[in-house]
PDB file of C-alpha atoms in Angstrom:
ATOM      1  CA  UNK H  28      -5.233  19.872   0.024  1.00 47.00           C
ATOM      2  CA  UNK H  29      -5.960  23.547   0.563  1.00 58.00           C
ATOM      3  CA  UNK H  30      -4.346  25.560  -2.223  1.00 67.00           C
ATOM      4  CA  UNK H  31      -2.808  22.445  -3.723  1.00 80.00           C
ATOM      5  CA  UNK H  32      -3.569  19.880  -6.352  1.00 89.00           C
ATOM      6  CA  UNK H  33      -5.666  16.787  -5.956  1.00 94.00           C
ATOM      7  CA  UNK H  34      -4.568  13.191  -5.781  1.00 95.00           C
ATOM      8  CA  UNK H  35      -7.015  10.779  -7.370  1.00 96.00           C
ATOM      9  CA  UNK H  36      -6.570   7.056  -6.880  1.00 96.00           C
ATOM     10  CA  UNK H  37      -8.221   4.042  -8.404  1.00 95.00           C
ATOM     11  CA  UNK H  38      -7.694   0.400  -7.587  1.00 95.00           C
ATOM     12  CA  UNK H  39      -8.987  -2.312  -9.904  1.00 92.00           C
ATOM     13  CA  UNK H  40      -8.677  -6.068 -10.006  1.00 89.00           C
ATOM     14  CA  UNK H  41      -8.390  -7.825 -13.334  1.00 87.00           C
ATOM     15  CA  UNK H  42     -11.224 -10.342 -13.793  1.00 84.00           C
ATOM     16  CA  UNK H  43      -8.669 -13.158 -13.747  1.00 84.00           C
ATOM     17  CA  UNK H  44      -6.798 -11.881 -10.658  1.00 78.00           C
ATOM     18  CA  UNK H  45      -8.688 -14.364  -8.491  1.00 70.00           C
ATOM     19  CA  UNK H  46      -9.480 -14.344  -4.808  1.00 61.00           C
ATOM     20  CA  UNK H  47     -10.839 -17.801  -4.228  1.00 57.00           C
ATOM     21  CA  UNK H  48     -14.359 -19.140  -4.509  1.00 47.00           C
ATOM     22  CA  UNK H  49     -15.948 -16.151  -2.710  1.00 52.00           C
ATOM     23  CA  UNK H  50     -14.699 -13.622  -5.259  1.00 55.00           C
ATOM     24  CA  UNK H  51     -17.068 -12.586  -8.031  1.00 62.00           C
ATOM     25  CA  UNK H  52     -15.608 -10.193 -10.642  1.00 62.00           C
ATOM     26  CA  UNK H  53     -17.877  -7.216 -11.289  1.00 69.00           C
ATOM     27  CA  UNK H  54     -20.116  -7.873  -8.297  1.00 79.00           C
ATOM     28  CA  UNK H  55     -21.338  -5.074  -6.061  1.00 85.00           C
ATOM     29  CA  UNK H  56     -19.154  -6.439  -3.249  1.00 81.00           C
ATOM     30  CA  UNK H  57     -16.082  -6.413  -5.484  1.00 81.00           C
ATOM     31  CA  UNK H  58     -16.778  -2.855  -6.677  1.00 87.00           C
ATOM     32  CA  UNK H  59     -17.145  -1.751  -3.044  1.00 90.00           C
ATOM     33  CA  UNK H  60     -13.871  -3.512  -2.135  1.00 86.00           C
ATOM     34  CA  UNK H  61     -12.156  -1.691  -5.019  1.00 91.00           C
ATOM     35  CA  UNK H  62     -13.566   1.671  -3.834  1.00 94.00           C
ATOM     36  CA  UNK H  63     -12.321   0.987  -0.294  1.00 93.00           C
ATOM     37  CA  UNK H  64      -8.873   0.016  -1.594  1.00 93.00           C
ATOM     38  CA  UNK H  65      -8.733   3.176  -3.737  1.00 95.00           C
ATOM     39  CA  UNK H  66      -9.652   5.320  -0.719  1.00 95.00           C
ATOM     40  CA  UNK H  67      -6.998   3.573   1.389  1.00 95.00           C
ATOM     41  CA  UNK H  68      -4.429   4.072  -1.380  1.00 96.00           C
ATOM     42  CA  UNK H  69      -5.223   7.790  -1.497  1.00 96.00           C
ATOM     43  CA  UNK H  70      -5.098   8.052   2.306  1.00 96.00           C
ATOM     44  CA  UNK H  71      -1.664   6.410   2.329  1.00 96.00           C
ATOM     45  CA  UNK H  72      -0.172   8.441  -0.538  1.00 97.00           C
ATOM     46  CA  UNK H  73      -1.601  11.916   0.020  1.00 96.00           C
ATOM     47  CA  UNK H  74       0.627  12.828   3.008  1.00 96.00           C
ATOM     48  CA  UNK H  75       3.695  11.808   0.976  1.00 96.00           C
ATOM     49  CA  UNK H  76       3.026  14.017  -2.069  1.00 96.00           C
ATOM     50  CA  UNK H  77       3.795  17.743  -2.075  1.00 95.00           C
ATOM     51  CA  UNK H  78       0.438  18.695  -3.576  1.00 95.00           C
ATOM     52  CA  UNK H  79       0.984  22.410  -2.851  1.00 93.00           C
ATOM     53  CA  UNK H  80       3.644  22.359  -5.606  1.00 92.00           C
ATOM     54  CA  UNK H  81       0.922  21.466  -8.115  1.00 91.00           C
ATOM     55  CA  UNK H  82      -1.848  24.006  -7.384  1.00 89.00           C
ATOM     56  CA  UNK H  83      -4.213  23.154 -10.224  1.00 90.00           C
ATOM     57  CA  UNK H  84      -3.087  19.625 -10.986  1.00 92.00           C
ATOM     58  CA  UNK H  85      -5.000  16.409 -10.683  1.00 94.00           C
ATOM     59  CA  UNK H  86      -2.489  13.624 -10.163  1.00 94.00           C
ATOM     60  CA  UNK H  87      -4.061  10.260 -10.951  1.00 95.00           C
ATOM     61  CA  UNK H  88      -2.719   6.976  -9.627  1.00 96.00           C
ATOM     62  CA  UNK H  89      -4.189   3.823 -11.144  1.00 95.00           C
ATOM     63  CA  UNK H  90      -3.378   0.444  -9.645  1.00 94.00           C
ATOM     64  CA  UNK H  91      -4.405  -2.653 -11.602  1.00 94.00           C
ATOM     65  CA  UNK H  92      -4.014  -5.927  -9.753  1.00 91.00           C
ATOM     66  CA  UNK H  93      -3.220  -8.667 -12.248  1.00 91.00           C
ATOM     67  CA  UNK H  94      -2.644 -11.489  -9.773  1.00 86.00           C
ATOM     68  CA  UNK H  95      -3.589 -11.510  -6.109  1.00 84.00           C
ATOM     69  CA  UNK H  96      -0.727 -13.243  -4.387  1.00 86.00           C
ATOM     70  CA  UNK H  97      -1.573 -11.582  -1.064  1.00 88.00           C
ATOM     71  CA  UNK H  98      -0.724  -8.245   0.551  1.00 90.00           C
ATOM     72  CA  UNK H  99      -2.183  -6.503  -2.528  1.00 92.00           C
ATOM     73  CA  UNK H 100      -2.999  -3.142  -0.943  1.00 95.00           C
ATOM     74  CA  UNK H 101       0.401  -2.890   0.760  1.00 96.00           C
ATOM     75  CA  UNK H 102       2.129  -3.709  -2.531  1.00 95.00           C
ATOM     76  CA  UNK H 103      -0.015  -1.140  -4.358  1.00 96.00           C
ATOM     77  CA  UNK H 104       0.918   1.559  -1.821  1.00 97.00           C
ATOM     78  CA  UNK H 105       4.649   0.938  -2.224  1.00 97.00           C
ATOM     79  CA  UNK H 106       4.442   0.556  -6.019  1.00 96.00           C
ATOM     80  CA  UNK H 107       2.388   3.739  -6.428  1.00 97.00           C
ATOM     81  CA  UNK H 108       4.813   5.718  -4.252  1.00 97.00           C
ATOM     82  CA  UNK H 109       7.719   4.444  -6.363  1.00 96.00           C
ATOM     83  CA  UNK H 110       5.878   5.347  -9.569  1.00 96.00           C
ATOM     84  CA  UNK H 111       5.149   8.878  -8.345  1.00 96.00           C
ATOM     85  CA  UNK H 112       8.772   9.415  -7.293  1.00 95.00           C
ATOM     86  CA  UNK H 113      10.099   7.901 -10.528  1.00 93.00           C
ATOM     87  CA  UNK H 114       7.829  10.228 -12.516  1.00 93.00           C
ATOM     88  CA  UNK H 115       9.462  13.208 -10.801  1.00 92.00           C
ATOM     89  CA  UNK H 116       6.526  14.158  -8.589  1.00 94.00           C
ATOM     90  CA  UNK H 117       7.855  16.085  -5.585  1.00 95.00           C
ATOM     91  CA  UNK H 118       7.355  14.113  -2.390  1.00 95.00           C
ATOM     92  CA  UNK H 119       8.050  14.552   1.291  1.00 96.00           C
ATOM     93  CA  UNK H 120       8.879  10.856   1.574  1.00 95.00           C
ATOM     94  CA  UNK H 121       8.092   7.493   0.017  1.00 95.00           C
ATOM     95  CA  UNK H 122       4.993   5.798   1.368  1.00 97.00           C
ATOM     96  CA  UNK H 123       5.837   2.202   2.260  1.00 98.00           C
ATOM     97  CA  UNK H 124       3.082  -0.348   2.799  1.00 97.00           C
ATOM     98  CA  UNK H 125       3.165  -3.541   4.844  1.00 97.00           C
ATOM     99  CA  UNK H 126       0.396  -6.063   5.393  1.00 96.00           C
ATOM    100  CA  UNK H 127      -0.117  -8.448   8.283  1.00 95.00           C
ATOM    101  CA  UNK H 128      -2.602 -11.151   9.107  1.00 94.00           C
ATOM    102  CA  UNK H 129      -3.319 -13.392  12.070  1.00 92.00           C
ATOM    103  CA  UNK H 130      -4.462 -17.001  11.853  1.00 88.00           C
ATOM    104  CA  UNK H 131      -7.170 -18.422  14.117  1.00 86.00           C
ATOM    105  CA  UNK H 132      -6.141 -19.635  17.537  1.00 80.00           C
ATOM    106  CA  UNK H 133      -5.324 -18.132  20.911  1.00 73.00           C
ATOM    107  CA  UNK H 134      -1.541 -18.180  20.446  1.00 76.00           C
ATOM    108  CA  UNK H 135      -1.454 -17.370  16.727  1.00 82.00           C
ATOM    109  CA  UNK H 136       1.261 -14.936  15.703  1.00 87.00           C
ATOM    110  CA  UNK H 137       0.938 -12.096  13.215  1.00 92.00           C
ATOM    111  CA  UNK H 138       2.429 -12.843   9.803  1.00 91.00           C
ATOM    112  CA  UNK H 139       4.152 -10.030   7.888  1.00 92.00           C
ATOM    113  CA  UNK H 140       3.456  -9.735   4.132  1.00 92.00           C
ATOM    114  CA  UNK H 141       1.207 -12.812   3.990  1.00 92.00           C
ATOM    115  CA  UNK H 142       0.426 -14.667   0.810  1.00 91.00           C
ATOM    116  CA  UNK H 143      -3.102 -15.115  -0.494  1.00 88.00           C
ATOM    117  CA  UNK H 144      -3.680 -18.497   1.223  1.00 89.00           C
ATOM    118  CA  UNK H 145      -2.694 -17.052   4.622  1.00 91.00           C
ATOM    119  CA  UNK H 146      -4.918 -14.017   4.066  1.00 89.00           C
ATOM    120  CA  UNK H 147      -7.854 -16.258   3.161  1.00 88.00           C
ATOM    121  CA  UNK H 148      -7.503 -18.263   6.400  1.00 89.00           C
ATOM    122  CA  UNK H 149      -6.872 -15.237   8.623  1.00 91.00           C
ATOM    123  CA  UNK H 150      -9.216 -13.941  11.319  1.00 91.00           C
ATOM    124  CA  UNK H 151      -7.597 -10.487  11.471  1.00 92.00           C
ATOM    125  CA  UNK H 152      -5.772  -8.295   8.949  1.00 93.00           C
ATOM    126  CA  UNK H 153      -3.847  -5.048   9.118  1.00 94.00           C
ATOM    127  CA  UNK H 154      -2.261  -2.854   6.444  1.00 96.00           C
ATOM    128  CA  UNK H 155       0.101  -0.092   7.558  1.00 97.00           C
ATOM    129  CA  UNK H 156       1.549   2.730   5.451  1.00 97.00           C
ATOM    130  CA  UNK H 157       4.540   4.650   6.771  1.00 97.00           C
ATOM    131  CA  UNK H 158       6.608   7.619   5.647  1.00 98.00           C
ATOM    132  CA  UNK H 159       9.855   6.240   7.138  1.00 96.00           C
ATOM    133  CA  UNK H 160      12.143   9.279   6.825  1.00 94.00           C
ATOM    134  CA  UNK H 161       9.506  11.380   8.597  1.00 94.00           C
ATOM    135  CA  UNK H 162       8.532   8.516  10.937  1.00 94.00           C
ATOM    136  CA  UNK H 163       4.892   9.357  10.167  1.00 96.00           C
ATOM    137  CA  UNK H 164       2.124   6.793   9.794  1.00 96.00           C
ATOM    138  CA  UNK H 165       0.064   7.782   6.756  1.00 95.00           C
ATOM    139  CA  UNK H 166      -2.575   5.042   6.919  1.00 94.00           C
ATOM    140  CA  UNK H 167      -3.756   2.122   9.014  1.00 94.00           C
ATOM    141  CA  UNK H 168      -6.486  -0.174   7.748  1.00 92.00           C
ATOM    142  CA  UNK H 169      -7.489  -3.298   9.583  1.00 90.00           C
ATOM    143  CA  UNK H 170     -10.212  -5.490  10.852  1.00 89.00           C
ATOM    144  CA  UNK H 171     -11.033  -8.884  12.156  1.00 89.00           C
ATOM    145  CA  UNK H 172     -11.931 -10.710  15.294  1.00 83.00           C
ATOM    146  CA  UNK H 173     -10.423 -12.666  18.111  1.00 69.00           C
ATOM    147  CA  UNK H 174      -7.493 -10.342  18.694  1.00 73.00           C
ATOM    148  CA  UNK H 175      -7.125  -8.466  21.985  1.00 80.00           C
ATOM    149  CA  UNK H 176      -6.017  -4.798  21.893  1.00 82.00           C
ATOM    150  CA  UNK H 177      -2.428  -5.654  22.825  1.00 86.00           C
ATOM    151  CA  UNK H 178      -2.275  -8.016  19.826  1.00 85.00           C
ATOM    152  CA  UNK H 179      -3.267  -5.133  17.537  1.00 89.00           C
ATOM    153  CA  UNK H 180      -0.564  -2.955  19.110  1.00 91.00           C
ATOM    154  CA  UNK H 181       1.952  -5.739  18.500  1.00 91.00           C
ATOM    155  CA  UNK H 182       0.787  -6.006  14.875  1.00 93.00           C
ATOM    156  CA  UNK H 183       1.188  -2.270  14.382  1.00 94.00           C
ATOM    157  CA  UNK H 184       4.752  -2.391  15.763  1.00 95.00           C
ATOM    158  CA  UNK H 185       5.576  -5.355  13.524  1.00 95.00           C
ATOM    159  CA  UNK H 186       4.111  -3.564  10.482  1.00 96.00           C
ATOM    160  CA  UNK H 187       6.063  -0.381  11.190  1.00 97.00           C
ATOM    161  CA  UNK H 188       9.247  -2.421  11.567  1.00 96.00           C
ATOM    162  CA  UNK H 189       8.497  -4.116   8.245  1.00 96.00           C
ATOM    163  CA  UNK H 190       8.059  -0.726   6.574  1.00 97.00           C
ATOM    164  CA  UNK H 191      11.388   0.485   7.984  1.00 97.00           C
ATOM    165  CA  UNK H 192      13.107  -2.658   6.648  1.00 96.00           C
ATOM    166  CA  UNK H 193      11.515  -2.304   3.207  1.00 96.00           C
ATOM    167  CA  UNK H 194      12.344   1.406   2.835  1.00 97.00           C
ATOM    168  CA  UNK H 195      16.065   1.019   1.925  1.00 96.00           C
ATOM    169  CA  UNK H 196      15.151  -1.575  -0.710  1.00 96.00           C
ATOM    170  CA  UNK H 197      12.680   0.831  -2.321  1.00 95.00           C
ATOM    171  CA  UNK H 198      15.164   3.722  -2.175  1.00 94.00           C
ATOM    172  CA  UNK H 199      17.855   1.588  -3.834  1.00 95.00           C
ATOM    173  CA  UNK H 200      15.400   0.649  -6.560  1.00 93.00           C
ATOM    174  CA  UNK H 201      14.704   4.336  -7.252  1.00 93.00           C
ATOM    175  CA  UNK H 202      18.418   5.166  -7.287  1.00 92.00           C
ATOM    176  CA  UNK H 203      19.176   2.318  -9.722  1.00 92.00           C
ATOM    177  CA  UNK H 204      16.373   3.480 -12.024  1.00 89.00           C
ATOM    178  CA  UNK H 205      17.701   7.059 -11.943  1.00 86.00           C
ATOM    179  CA  UNK H 206      21.244   5.865 -12.726  1.00 90.00           C
ATOM    180  CA  UNK H 207      19.989   3.785 -15.674  1.00 90.00           C
ATOM    181  CA  UNK H 208      17.980   6.742 -16.961  1.00 86.00           C
ATOM    182  CA  UNK H 209      21.011   9.051 -16.635  1.00 85.00           C
ATOM    183  CA  UNK H 210      23.273   6.530 -18.393  1.00 87.00           C
ATOM    184  CA  UNK H 211      20.771   6.135 -21.239  1.00 88.00           C
ATOM    185  CA  UNK H 212      20.492   9.917 -21.627  1.00 87.00           C
ATOM    186  CA  UNK H 213      24.291  10.275 -21.750  1.00 86.00           C
ATOM    187  CA  UNK H 214      24.648   7.876 -24.688  1.00 79.00           C
TER     188      UNK H 214
END
């Protein structure tokens, strides 16, 4: 950001996190997948953080995936946004992530927040990051085959709706954490 701090993101998978038979910890493909996930995490979070308030700062977000149960990038986006807000970093809004995938077949529907088995069988995937209070999409990452353009538009709408539904849950979590912190400080 011009005149502001920098947001640095890293995304790592623990060697035991697992991703099926195709996954090889430490391989060039896995390192590239981690770099792509880190770039997507930064793309999703950067519009949410008021970097101009931290002119010379380097804010570092590290996401370590211990178990891949599916929707890992979307979960990392939401968790990182919560961590930044909980740490007192000034933000415009919370970034909320939602993942979708589509199974093979002409009439297959998009599945919101799929598990790892559904992701493995999918022919198309989409991860959406939204700043709900601002109604601003901060990131869209997707790919796959066999889905016409209107199916991608439907997936985007479904993902945005999922983000809007998840937002109050995340806000309540932050409020509860702040209340617990205040109560602990008062005693």
